mmCIF file of C-alpha atoms in Angstrom:
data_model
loop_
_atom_site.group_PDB
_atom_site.id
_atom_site.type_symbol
_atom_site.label_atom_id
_atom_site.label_comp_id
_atom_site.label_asym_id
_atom_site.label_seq_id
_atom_site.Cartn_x
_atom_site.Cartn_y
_atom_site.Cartn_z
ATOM 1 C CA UNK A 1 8.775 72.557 161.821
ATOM 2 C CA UNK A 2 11.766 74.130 161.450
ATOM 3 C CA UNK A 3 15.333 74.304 158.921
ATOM 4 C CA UNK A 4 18.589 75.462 159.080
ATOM 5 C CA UNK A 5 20.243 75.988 155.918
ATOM 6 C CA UNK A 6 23.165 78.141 154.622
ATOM 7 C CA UNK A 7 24.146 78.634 151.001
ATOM 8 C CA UNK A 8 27.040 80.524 150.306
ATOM 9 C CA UNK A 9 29.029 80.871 147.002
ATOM 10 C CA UNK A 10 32.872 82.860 148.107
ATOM 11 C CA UNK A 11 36.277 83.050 147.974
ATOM 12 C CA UNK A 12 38.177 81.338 150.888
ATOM 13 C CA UNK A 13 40.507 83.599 152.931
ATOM 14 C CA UNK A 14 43.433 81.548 153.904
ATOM 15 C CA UNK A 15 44.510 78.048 153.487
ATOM 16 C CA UNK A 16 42.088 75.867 155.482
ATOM 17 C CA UNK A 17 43.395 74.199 158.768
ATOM 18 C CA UNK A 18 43.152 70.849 159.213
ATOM 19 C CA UNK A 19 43.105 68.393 162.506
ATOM 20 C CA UNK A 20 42.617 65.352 163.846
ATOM 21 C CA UNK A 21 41.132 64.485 166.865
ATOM 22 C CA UNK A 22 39.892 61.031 168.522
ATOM 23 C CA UNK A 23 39.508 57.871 166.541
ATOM 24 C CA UNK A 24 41.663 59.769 163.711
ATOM 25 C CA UNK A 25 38.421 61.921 162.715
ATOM 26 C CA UNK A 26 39.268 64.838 159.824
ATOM 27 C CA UNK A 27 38.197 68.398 161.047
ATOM 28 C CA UNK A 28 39.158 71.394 159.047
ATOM 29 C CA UNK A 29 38.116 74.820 159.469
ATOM 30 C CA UNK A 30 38.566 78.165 157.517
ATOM 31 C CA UNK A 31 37.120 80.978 156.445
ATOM 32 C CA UNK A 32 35.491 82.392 153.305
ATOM 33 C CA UNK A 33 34.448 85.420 152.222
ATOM 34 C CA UNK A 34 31.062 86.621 150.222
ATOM 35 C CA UNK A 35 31.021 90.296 148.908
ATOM 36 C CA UNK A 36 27.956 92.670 148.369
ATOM 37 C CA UNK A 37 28.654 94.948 146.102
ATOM 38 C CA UNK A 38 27.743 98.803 146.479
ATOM 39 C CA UNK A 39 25.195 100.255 144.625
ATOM 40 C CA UNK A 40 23.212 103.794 144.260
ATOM 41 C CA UNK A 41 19.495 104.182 146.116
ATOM 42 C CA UNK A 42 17.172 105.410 143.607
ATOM 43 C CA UNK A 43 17.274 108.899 145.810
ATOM 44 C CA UNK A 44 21.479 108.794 144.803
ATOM 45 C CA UNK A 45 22.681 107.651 148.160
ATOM 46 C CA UNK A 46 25.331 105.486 147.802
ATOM 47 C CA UNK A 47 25.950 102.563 149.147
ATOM 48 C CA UNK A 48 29.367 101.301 149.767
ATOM 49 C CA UNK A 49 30.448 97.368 148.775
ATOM 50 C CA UNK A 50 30.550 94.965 151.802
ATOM 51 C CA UNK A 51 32.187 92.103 152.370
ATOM 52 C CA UNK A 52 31.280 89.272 154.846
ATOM 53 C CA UNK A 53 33.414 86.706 156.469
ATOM 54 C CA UNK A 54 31.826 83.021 157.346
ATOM 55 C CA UNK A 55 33.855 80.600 159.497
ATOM 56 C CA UNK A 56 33.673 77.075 157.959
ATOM 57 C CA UNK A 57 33.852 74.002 159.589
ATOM 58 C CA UNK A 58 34.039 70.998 157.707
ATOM 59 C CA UNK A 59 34.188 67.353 159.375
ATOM 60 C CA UNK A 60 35.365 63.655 157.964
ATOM 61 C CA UNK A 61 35.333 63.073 154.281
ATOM 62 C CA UNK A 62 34.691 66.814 153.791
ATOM 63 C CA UNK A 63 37.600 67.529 155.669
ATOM 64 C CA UNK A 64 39.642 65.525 153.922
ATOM 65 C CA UNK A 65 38.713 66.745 151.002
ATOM 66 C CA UNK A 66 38.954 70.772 151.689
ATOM 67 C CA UNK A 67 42.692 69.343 153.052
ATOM 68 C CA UNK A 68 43.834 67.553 149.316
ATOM 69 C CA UNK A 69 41.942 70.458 147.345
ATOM 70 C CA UNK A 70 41.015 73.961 148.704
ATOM 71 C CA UNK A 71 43.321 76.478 149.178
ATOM 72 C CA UNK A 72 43.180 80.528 150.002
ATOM 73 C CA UNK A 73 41.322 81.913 146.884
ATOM 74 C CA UNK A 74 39.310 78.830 146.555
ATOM 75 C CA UNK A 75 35.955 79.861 144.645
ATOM 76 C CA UNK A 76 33.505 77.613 146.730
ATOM 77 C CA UNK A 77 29.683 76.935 147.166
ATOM 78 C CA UNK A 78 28.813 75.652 150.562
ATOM 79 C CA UNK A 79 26.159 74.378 152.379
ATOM 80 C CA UNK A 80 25.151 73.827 155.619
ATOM 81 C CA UNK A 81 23.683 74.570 159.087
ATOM 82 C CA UNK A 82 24.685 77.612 161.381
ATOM 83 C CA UNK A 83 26.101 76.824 164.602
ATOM 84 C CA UNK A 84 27.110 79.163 167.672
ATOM 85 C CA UNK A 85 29.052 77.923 171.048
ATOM 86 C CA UNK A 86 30.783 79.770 173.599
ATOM 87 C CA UNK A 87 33.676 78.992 174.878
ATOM 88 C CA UNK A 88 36.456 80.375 177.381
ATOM 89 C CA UNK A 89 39.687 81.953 176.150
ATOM 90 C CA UNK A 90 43.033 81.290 177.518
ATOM 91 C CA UNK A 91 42.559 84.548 179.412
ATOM 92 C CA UNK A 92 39.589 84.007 181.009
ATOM 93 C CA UNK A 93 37.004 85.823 178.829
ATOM 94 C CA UNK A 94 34.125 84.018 177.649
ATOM 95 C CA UNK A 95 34.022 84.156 173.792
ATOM 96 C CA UNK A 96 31.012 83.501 171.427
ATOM 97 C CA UNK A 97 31.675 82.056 167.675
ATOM 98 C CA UNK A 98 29.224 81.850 164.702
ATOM 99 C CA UNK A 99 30.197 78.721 162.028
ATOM 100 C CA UNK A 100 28.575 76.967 159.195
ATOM 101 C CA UNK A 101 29.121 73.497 159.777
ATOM 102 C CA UNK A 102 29.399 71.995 155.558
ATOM 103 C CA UNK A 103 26.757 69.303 154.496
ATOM 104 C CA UNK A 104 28.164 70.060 150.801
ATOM 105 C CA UNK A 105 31.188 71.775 149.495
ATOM 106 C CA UNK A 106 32.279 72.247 145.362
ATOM 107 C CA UNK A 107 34.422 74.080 143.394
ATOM 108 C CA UNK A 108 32.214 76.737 142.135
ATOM 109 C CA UNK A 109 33.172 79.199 138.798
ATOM 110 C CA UNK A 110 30.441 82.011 138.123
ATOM 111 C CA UNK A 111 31.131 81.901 134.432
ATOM 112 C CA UNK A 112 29.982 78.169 133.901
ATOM 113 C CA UNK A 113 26.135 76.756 133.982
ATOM 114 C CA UNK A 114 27.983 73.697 136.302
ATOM 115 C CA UNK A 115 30.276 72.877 138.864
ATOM 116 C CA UNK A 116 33.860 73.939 137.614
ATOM 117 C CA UNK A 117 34.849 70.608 136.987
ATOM 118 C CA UNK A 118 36.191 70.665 133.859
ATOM 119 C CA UNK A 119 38.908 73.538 135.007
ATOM 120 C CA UNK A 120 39.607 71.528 138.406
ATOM 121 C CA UNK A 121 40.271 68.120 136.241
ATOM 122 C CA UNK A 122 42.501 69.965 133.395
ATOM 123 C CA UNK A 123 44.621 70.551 136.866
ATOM 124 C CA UNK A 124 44.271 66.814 137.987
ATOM 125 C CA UNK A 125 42.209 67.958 140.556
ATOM 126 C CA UNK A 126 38.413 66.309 141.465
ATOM 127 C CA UNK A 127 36.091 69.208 142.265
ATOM 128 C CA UNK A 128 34.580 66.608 145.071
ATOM 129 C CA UNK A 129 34.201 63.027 146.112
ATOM 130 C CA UNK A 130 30.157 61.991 145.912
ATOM 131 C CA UNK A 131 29.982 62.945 149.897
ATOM 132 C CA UNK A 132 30.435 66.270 148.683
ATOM 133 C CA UNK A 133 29.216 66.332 145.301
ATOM 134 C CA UNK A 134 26.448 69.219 144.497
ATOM 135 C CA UNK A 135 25.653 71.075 141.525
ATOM 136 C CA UNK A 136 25.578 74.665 142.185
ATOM 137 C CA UNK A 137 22.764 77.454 140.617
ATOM 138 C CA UNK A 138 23.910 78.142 137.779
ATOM 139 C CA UNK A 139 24.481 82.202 137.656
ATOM 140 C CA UNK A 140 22.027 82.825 134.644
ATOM 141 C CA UNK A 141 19.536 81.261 137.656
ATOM 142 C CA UNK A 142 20.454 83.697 140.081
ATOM 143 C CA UNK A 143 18.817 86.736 140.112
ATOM 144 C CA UNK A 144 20.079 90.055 139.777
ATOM 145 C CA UNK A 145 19.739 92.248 142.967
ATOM 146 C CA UNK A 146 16.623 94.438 142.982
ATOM 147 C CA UNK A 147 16.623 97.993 144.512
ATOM 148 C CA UNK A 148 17.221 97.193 148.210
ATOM 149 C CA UNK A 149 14.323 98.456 150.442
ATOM 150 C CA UNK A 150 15.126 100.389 152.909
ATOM 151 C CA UNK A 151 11.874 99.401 155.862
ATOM 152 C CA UNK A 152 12.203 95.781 155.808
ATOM 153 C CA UNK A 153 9.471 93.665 157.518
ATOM 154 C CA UNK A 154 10.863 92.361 160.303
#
């Protein structure tokens, strides 16, 4: 047995591009960020914020969606598989890229128990058609960090 599953809650980066390719099939692609912030080891090392960049791809009805309704600065949760390819550059070079590819993507606010749907529809905006409809952890479910460890198991 085996699973591949990404969960990520960011901010997208830049306004998603969108194409279309054979039998008029949606692709969109962009990326979005998720931030660490620093914190102090209990022996008052400190430990400076970090922030991580995902490249999403999204496909059909998810693509059409992220293409009507997300936009750089986007709040998102996503989910979906991790996916690496190679491919050669224009130059030559063989280059390696690391994506998610989205299952799920929705609007996400960190001050609400729910989806922010009631802020995207005061805008006239859906949060998400029912292909992409998912109701995120609310953050009084998430837990707060522990003390990072510093010998991890593996």
């Amino acid at each position: 047995m085996s699973l591949n599953k990404v969960i990520l809650i960011g901010n997208v980066g830049k306004d998603p591009e969108v194409r279309y390719i054979e039998s008029n099939t949606a692709v969109a692609t962009f990326p979005l960020a998720t931030h660490d912030g620093g914190y102090k080891k209990s022996n008052g090392t400190e430990v400076a914020p970090r922030t991580e960049w995902h490249n999403i791809v999204a496909w059909r009805e998810r693509a059409q969606f992220v293409e009507r309704h997300v936009h750089k600065s986007s709040q998102l949760y996503v989910e979906g598989k991790i996916r690496s390819r190679s491919y050669e550059s224009k130059d030559g070079i063989k280059r390696f890229v690391t994506e998610i590819y989205a299952d799920r993507i929705e609007f996400y606010s960190s001050g609400s128990s729910r989806p922010d749907s009631q802020n995207a529809n005061n805008n006239n905006q859906p949060t998400s058609t029912p292909a992409e409809a998912v109701t995120p952890l609310p953050s009084s479910d998430v837990p707060p960090p522990s003390e990072p460890v510093d010998d991890i198991p593996f």
